[in-house]
Each structure stands twice: as structure tokens, then as C-alpha cells.
PDB file of N, CA and C in Angstrom:
ATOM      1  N   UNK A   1      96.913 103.381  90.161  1.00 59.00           N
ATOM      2  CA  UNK A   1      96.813 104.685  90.781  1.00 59.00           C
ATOM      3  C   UNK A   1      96.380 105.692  89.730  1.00 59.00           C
ATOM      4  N   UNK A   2      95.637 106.501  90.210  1.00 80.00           N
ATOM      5  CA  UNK A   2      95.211 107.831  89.146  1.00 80.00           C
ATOM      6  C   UNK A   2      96.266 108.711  89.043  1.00 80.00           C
ATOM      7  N   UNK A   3      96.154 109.020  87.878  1.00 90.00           N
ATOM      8  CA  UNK A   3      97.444 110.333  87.445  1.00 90.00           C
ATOM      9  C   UNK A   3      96.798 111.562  87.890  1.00 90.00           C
ATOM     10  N   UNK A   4      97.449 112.257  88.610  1.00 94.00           N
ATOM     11  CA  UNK A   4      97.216 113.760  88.808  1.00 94.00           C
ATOM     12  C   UNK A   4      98.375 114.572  87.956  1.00 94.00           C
ATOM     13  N   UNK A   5      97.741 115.183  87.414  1.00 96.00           N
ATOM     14  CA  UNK A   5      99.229 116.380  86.925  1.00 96.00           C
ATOM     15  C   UNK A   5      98.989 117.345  86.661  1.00 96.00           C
ATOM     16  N   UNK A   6      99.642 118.214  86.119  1.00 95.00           N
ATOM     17  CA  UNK A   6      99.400 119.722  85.795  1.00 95.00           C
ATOM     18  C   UNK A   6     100.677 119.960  84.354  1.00 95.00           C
ATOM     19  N   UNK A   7     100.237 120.738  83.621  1.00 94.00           N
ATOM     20  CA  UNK A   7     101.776 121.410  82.806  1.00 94.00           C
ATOM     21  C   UNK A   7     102.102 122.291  83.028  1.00 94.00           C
ATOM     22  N   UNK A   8     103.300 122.732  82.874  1.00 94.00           N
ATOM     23  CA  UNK A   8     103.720 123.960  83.845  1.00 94.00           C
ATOM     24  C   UNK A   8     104.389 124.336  82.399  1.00 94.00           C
ATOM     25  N   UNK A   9     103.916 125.340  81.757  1.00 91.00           N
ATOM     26  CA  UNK A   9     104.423 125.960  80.491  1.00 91.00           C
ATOM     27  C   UNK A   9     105.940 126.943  81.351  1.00 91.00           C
ATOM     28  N   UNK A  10     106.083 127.337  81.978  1.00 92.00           N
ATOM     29  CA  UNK A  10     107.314 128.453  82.252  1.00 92.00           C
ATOM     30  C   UNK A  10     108.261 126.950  82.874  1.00 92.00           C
ATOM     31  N   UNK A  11     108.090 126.057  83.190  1.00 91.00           N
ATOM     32  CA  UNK A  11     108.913 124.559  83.401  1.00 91.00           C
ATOM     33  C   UNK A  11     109.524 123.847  82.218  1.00 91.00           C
ATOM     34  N   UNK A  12     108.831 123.919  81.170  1.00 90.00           N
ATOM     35  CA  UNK A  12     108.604 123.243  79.926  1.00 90.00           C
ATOM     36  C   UNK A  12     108.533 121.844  80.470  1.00 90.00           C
ATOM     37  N   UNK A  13     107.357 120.987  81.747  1.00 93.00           N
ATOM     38  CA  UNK A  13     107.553 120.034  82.227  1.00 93.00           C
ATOM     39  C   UNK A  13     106.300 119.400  82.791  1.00 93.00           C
ATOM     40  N   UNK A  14     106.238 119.046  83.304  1.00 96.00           N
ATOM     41  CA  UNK A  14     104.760 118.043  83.493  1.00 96.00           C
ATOM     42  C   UNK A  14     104.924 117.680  85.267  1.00 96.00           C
ATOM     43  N   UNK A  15     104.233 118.249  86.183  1.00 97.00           N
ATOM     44  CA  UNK A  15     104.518 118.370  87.377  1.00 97.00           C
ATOM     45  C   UNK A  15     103.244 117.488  88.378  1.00 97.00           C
ATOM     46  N   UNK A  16     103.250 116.277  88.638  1.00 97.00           N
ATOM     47  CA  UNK A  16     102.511 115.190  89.090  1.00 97.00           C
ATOM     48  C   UNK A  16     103.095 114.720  90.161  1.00 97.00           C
ATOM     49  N   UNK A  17     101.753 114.042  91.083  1.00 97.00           N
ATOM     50  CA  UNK A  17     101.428 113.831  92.220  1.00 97.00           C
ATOM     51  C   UNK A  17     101.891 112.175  92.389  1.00 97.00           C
ATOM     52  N   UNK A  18     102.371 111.707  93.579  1.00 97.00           N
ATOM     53  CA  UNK A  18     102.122 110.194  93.632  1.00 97.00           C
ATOM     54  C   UNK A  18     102.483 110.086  94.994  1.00 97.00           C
ATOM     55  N   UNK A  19     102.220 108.576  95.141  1.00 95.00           N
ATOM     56  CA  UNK A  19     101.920 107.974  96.902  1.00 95.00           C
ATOM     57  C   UNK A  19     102.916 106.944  96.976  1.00 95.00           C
ATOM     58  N   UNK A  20     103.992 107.380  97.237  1.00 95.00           N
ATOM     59  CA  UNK A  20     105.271 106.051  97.616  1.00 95.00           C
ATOM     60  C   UNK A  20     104.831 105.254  98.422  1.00 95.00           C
ATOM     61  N   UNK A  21     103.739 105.381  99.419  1.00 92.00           N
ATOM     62  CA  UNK A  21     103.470 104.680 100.239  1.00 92.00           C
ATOM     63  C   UNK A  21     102.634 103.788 100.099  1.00 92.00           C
ATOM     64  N   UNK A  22     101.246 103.802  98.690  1.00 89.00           N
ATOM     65  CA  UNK A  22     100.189 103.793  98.874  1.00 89.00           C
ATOM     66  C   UNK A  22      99.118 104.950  99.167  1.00 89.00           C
ATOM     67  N   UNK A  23      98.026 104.732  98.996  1.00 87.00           N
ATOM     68  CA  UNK A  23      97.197 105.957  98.911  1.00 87.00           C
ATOM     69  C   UNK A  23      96.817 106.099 100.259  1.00 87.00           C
ATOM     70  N   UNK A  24      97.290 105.749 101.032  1.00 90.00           N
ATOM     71  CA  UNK A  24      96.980 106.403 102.845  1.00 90.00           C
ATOM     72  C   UNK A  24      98.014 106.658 103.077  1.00 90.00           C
ATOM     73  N   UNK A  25      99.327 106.929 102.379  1.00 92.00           N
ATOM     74  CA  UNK A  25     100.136 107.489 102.843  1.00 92.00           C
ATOM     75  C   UNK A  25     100.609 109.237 102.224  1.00 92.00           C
ATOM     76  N   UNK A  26     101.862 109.478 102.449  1.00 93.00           N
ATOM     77  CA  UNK A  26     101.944 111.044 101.776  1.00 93.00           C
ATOM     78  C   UNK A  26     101.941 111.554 100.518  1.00 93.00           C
ATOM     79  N   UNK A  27     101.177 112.511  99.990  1.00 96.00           N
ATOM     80  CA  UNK A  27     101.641 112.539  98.467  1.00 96.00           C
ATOM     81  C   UNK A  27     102.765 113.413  98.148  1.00 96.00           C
ATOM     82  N   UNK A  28     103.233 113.359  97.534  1.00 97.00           N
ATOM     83  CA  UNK A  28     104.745 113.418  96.959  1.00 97.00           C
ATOM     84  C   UNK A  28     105.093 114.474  95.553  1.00 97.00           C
ATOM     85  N   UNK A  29     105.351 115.149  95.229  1.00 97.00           N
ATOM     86  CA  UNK A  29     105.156 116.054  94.118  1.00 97.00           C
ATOM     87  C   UNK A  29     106.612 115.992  93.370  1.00 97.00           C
ATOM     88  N   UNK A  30     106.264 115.528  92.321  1.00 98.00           N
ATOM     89  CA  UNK A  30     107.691 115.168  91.269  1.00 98.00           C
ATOM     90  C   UNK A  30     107.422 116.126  89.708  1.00 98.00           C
ATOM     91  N   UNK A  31     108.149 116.171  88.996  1.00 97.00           N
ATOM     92  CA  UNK A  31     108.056 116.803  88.079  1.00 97.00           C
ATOM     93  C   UNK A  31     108.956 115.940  86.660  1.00 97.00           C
ATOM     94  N   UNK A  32     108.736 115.580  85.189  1.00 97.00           N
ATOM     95  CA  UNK A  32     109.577 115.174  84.285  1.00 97.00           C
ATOM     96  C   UNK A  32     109.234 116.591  83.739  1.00 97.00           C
ATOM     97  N   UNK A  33     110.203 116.010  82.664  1.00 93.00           N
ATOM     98  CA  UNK A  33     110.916 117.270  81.314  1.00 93.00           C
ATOM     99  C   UNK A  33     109.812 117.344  80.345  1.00 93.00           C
ATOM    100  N   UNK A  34     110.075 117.918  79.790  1.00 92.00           N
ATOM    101  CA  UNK A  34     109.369 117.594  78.063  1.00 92.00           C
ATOM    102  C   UNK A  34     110.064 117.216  77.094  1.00 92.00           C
ATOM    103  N   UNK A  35     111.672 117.267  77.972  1.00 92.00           N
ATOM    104  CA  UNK A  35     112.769 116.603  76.334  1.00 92.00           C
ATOM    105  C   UNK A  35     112.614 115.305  77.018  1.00 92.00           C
ATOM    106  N   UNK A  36     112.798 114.627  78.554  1.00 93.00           N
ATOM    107  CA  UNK A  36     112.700 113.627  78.690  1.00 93.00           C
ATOM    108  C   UNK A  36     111.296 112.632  78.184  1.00 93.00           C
ATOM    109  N   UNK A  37     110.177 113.036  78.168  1.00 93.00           N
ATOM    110  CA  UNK A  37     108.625 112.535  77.992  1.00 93.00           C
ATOM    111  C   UNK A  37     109.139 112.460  76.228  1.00 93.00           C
ATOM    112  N   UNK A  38     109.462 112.830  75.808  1.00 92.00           N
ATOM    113  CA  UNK A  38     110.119 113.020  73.743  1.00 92.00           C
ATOM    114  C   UNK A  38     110.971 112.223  73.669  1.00 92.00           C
ATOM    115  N   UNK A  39     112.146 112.041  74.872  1.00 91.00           N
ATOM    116  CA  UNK A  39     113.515 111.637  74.194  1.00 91.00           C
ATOM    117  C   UNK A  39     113.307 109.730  74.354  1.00 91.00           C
ATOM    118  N   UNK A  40     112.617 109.521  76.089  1.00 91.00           N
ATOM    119  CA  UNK A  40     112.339 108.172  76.423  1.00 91.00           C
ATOM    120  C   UNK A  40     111.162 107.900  76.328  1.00 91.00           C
ATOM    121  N   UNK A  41     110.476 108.185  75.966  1.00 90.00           N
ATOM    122  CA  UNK A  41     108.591 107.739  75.751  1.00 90.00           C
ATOM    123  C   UNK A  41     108.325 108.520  74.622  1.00 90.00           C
ATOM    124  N   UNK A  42     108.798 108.369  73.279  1.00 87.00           N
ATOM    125  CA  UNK A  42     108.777 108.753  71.677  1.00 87.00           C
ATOM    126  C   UNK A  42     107.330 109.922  71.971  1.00 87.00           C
ATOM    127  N   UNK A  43     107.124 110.342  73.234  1.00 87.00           N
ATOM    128  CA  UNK A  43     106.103 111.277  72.862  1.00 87.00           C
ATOM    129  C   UNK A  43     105.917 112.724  71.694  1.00 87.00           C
ATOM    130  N   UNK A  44     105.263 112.352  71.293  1.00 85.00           N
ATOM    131  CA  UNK A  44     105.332 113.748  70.214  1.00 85.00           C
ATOM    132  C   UNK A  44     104.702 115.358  70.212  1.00 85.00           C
ATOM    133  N   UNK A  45     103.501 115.058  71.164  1.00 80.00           N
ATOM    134  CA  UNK A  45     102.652 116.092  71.702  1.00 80.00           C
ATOM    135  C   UNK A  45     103.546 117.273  72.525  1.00 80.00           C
ATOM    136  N   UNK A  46     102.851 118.629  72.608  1.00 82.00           N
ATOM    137  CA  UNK A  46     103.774 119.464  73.577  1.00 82.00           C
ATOM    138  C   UNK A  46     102.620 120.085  74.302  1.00 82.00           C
ATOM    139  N   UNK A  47     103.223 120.887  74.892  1.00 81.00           N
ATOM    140  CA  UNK A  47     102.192 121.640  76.076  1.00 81.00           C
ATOM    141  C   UNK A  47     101.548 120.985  76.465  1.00 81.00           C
ATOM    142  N   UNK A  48     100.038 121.475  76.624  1.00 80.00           N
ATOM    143  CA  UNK A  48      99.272 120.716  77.847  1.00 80.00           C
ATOM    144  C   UNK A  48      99.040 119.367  77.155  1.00 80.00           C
ATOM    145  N   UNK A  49      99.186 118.730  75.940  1.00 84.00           N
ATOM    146  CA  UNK A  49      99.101 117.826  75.872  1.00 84.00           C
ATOM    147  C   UNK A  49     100.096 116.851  76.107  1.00 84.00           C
ATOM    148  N   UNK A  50     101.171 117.455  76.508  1.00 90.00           N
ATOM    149  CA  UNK A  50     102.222 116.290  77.272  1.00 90.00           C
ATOM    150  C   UNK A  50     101.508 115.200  78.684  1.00 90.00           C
ATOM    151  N   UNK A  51     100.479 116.093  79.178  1.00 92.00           N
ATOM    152  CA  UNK A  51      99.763 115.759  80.269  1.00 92.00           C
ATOM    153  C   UNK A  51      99.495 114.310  79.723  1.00 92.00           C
ATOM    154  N   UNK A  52      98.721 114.030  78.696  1.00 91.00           N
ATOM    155  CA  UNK A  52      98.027 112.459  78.289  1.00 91.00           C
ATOM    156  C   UNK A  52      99.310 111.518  77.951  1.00 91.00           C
ATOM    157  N   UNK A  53     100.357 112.016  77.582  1.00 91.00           N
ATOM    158  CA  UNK A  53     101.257 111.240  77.290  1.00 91.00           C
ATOM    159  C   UNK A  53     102.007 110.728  78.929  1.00 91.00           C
ATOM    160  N   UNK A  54     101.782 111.278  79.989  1.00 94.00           N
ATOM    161  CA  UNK A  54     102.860 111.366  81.346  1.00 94.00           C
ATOM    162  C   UNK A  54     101.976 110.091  81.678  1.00 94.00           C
ATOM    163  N   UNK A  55     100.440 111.075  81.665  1.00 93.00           N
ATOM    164  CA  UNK A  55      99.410 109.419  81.904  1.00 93.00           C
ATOM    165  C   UNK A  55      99.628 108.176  81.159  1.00 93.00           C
ATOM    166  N   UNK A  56      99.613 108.449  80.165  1.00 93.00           N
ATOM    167  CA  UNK A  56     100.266 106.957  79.048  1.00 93.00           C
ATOM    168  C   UNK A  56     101.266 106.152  79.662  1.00 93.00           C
ATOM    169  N   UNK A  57     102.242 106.934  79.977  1.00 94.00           N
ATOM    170  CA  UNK A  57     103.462 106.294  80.627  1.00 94.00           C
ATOM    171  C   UNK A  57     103.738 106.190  82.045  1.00 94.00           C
ATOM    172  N   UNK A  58     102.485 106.755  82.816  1.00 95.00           N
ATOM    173  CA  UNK A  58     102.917 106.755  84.504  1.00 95.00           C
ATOM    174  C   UNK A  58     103.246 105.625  85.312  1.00 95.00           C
ATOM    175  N   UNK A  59     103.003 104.028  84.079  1.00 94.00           N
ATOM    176  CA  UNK A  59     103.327 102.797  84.979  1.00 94.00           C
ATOM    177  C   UNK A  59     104.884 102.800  84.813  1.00 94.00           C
ATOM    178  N   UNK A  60     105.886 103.252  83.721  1.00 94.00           N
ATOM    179  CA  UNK A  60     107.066 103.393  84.279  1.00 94.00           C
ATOM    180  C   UNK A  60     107.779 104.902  84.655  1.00 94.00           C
ATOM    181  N   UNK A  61     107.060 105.896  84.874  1.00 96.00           N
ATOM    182  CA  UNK A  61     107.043 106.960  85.304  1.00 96.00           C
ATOM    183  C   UNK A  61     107.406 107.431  86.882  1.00 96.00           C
ATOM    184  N   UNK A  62     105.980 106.519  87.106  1.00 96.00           N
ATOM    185  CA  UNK A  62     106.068 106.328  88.705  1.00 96.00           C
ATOM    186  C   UNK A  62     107.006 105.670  89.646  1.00 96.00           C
ATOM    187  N   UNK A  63     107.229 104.573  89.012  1.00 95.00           N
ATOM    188  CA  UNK A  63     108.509 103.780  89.953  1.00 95.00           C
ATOM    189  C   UNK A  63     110.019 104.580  89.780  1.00 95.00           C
ATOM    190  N   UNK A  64     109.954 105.266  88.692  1.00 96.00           N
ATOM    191  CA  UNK A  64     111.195 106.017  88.959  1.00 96.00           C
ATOM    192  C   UNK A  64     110.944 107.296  89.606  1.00 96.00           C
ATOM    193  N   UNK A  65     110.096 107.628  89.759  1.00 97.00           N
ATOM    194  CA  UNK A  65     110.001 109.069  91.084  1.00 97.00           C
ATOM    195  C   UNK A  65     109.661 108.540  92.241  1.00 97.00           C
ATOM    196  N   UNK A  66     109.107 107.413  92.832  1.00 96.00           N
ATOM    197  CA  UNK A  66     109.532 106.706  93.773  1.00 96.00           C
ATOM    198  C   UNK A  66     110.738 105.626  93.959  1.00 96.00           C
ATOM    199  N   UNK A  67     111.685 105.747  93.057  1.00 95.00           N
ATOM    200  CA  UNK A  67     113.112 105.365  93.338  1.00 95.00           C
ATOM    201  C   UNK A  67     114.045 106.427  94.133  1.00 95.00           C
ATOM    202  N   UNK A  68     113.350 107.470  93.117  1.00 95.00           N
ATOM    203  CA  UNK A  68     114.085 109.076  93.228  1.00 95.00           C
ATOM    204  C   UNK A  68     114.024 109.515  94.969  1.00 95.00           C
ATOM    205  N   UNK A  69     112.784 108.940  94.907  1.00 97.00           N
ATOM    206  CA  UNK A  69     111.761 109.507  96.748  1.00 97.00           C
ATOM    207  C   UNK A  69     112.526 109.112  97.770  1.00 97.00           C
ATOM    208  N   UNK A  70     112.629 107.553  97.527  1.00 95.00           N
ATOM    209  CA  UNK A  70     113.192 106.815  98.849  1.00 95.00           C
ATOM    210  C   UNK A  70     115.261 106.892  98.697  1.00 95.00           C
ATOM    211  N   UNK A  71     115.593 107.228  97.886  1.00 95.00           N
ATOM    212  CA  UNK A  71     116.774 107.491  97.638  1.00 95.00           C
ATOM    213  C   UNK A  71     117.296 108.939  98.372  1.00 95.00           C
ATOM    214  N   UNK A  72     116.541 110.094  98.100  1.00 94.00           N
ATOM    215  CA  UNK A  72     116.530 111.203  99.429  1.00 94.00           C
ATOM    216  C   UNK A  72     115.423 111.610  99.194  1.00 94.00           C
ATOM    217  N   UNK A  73     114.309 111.098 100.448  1.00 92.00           N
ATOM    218  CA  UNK A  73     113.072 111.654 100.492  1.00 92.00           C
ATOM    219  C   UNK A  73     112.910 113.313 100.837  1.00 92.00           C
ATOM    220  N   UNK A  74     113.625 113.958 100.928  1.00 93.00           N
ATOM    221  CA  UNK A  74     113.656 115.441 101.251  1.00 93.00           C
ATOM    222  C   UNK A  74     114.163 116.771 100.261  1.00 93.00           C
ATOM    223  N   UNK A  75     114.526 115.500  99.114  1.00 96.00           N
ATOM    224  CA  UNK A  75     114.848 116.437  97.896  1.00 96.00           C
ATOM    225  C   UNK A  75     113.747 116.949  96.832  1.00 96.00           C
ATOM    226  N   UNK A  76     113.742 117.777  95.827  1.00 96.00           N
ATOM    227  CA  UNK A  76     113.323 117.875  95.250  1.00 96.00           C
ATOM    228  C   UNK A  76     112.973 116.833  93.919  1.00 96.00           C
ATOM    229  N   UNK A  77     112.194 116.250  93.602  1.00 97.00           N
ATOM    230  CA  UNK A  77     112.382 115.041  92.394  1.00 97.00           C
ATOM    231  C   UNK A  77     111.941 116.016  91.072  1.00 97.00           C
ATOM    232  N   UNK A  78     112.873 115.922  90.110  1.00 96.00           N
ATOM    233  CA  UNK A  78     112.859 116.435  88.603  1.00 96.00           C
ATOM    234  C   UNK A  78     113.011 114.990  87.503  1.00 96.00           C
ATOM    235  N   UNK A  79     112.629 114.338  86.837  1.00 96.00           N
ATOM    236  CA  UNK A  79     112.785 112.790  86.239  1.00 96.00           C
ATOM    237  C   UNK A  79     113.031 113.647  84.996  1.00 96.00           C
ATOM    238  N   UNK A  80     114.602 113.208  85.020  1.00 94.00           N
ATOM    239  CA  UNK A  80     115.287 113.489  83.382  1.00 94.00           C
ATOM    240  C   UNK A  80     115.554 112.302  82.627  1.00 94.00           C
ATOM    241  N   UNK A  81     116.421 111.932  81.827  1.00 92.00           N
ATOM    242  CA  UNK A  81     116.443 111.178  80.630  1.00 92.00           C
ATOM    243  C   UNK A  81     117.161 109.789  81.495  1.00 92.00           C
ATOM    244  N   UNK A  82     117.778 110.156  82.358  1.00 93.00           N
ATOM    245  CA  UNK A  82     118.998 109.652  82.936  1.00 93.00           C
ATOM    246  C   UNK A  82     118.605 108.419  83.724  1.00 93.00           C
ATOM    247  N   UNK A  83     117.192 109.207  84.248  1.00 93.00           N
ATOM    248  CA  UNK A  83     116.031 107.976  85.369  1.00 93.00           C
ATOM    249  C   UNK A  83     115.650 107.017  84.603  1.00 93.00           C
ATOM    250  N   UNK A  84     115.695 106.982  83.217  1.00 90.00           N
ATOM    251  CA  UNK A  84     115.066 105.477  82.310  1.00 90.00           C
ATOM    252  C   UNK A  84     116.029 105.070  81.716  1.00 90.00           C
ATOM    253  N   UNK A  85     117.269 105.627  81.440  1.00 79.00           N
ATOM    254  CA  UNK A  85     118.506 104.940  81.235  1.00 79.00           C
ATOM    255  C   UNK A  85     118.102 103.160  80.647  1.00 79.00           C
ATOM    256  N   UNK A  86     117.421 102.339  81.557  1.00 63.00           N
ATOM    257  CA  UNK A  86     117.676 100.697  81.144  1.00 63.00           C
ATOM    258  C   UNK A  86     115.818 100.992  80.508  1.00 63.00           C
ATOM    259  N   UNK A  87     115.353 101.516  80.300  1.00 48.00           N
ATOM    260  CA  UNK A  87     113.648 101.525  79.661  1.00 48.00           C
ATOM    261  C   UNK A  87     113.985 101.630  78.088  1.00 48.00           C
ATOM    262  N   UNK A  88     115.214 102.330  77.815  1.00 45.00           N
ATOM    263  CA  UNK A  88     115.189 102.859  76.327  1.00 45.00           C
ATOM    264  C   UNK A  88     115.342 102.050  75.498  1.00 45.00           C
TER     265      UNK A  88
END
């Protein structure tokens, strides 16, 4: 899947798109940290360059904001340190 994202400097966070369903289904808008993208993916970059690092890591990125999704699809998804817990 292609990474869509954006950085959201007043977030300090990295705010990306994905398809729990597949790409004919809904897209989904999740957001990680910038201490989480540092603390569990040794990223070192900040600001908009956190963006290449979210892409770097969106193959285990993604399955945890679609864990987050189908767990309460009506919430807001934020992916903190806590979501990679067994990755570290």
C-alpha cells in the first residue's frame, strides 16, 4: 500500500491515511507521535522529515492502526509507544 501522510508540526506527529479494508474500501485517518516514531523505530529525523521515516516503517505501522481500527472503529486512532510494545 502507498503511504499517504502529512506532519502536523502543532501535533508534534505524523498524521496518515490507510484502508483496513483494502483499497476499495474506507480510508481511515490515524496519527503516531514523534516520541513514539524515536522511541520504537530508532528514528532520528524530526519535522517533516519524520514523514520518510513513518514510510520506512508503515509495514509495522499499519497493522497496528488497523488493530487500533477494528478494536473501536469509531474512535479516534493516535499510535503511541504502547501499540509496539512486542516490536521493541
Amino acid at each position: 500500500m502507498n503511504f499517504e501522510g502529512i506532519y502536523c508540526f502543532d501535533m508534534a506527529s505524523v498524521r496518515f491515511a490507510f484502508y483496513p479494508e483494502g483499497p476499495g474500501g474506507p480510508r481511515v485517518l490515524a496519527q503516531i507521535s514523534e516520541e513514539t516514531l524515536h522511541d520504537k523505530f530508532g528514528a532520528r529525523e524530526i519535522g517533516e522529515r519524520l514523514l520518510e521515516a513513518c514510510r520506512k516503517h508503515f509495514h509495522a505501522i499499519e497493522p497496528a492502526a488497523v488493530a487500533r481500527y477494528r478494536n473501536a472503529p469509531r474512535r479516534p486512532i493516535t499510535l503511541t509507544t504502547e501499540d509496539f510494545a512486542l516490536h521493541a
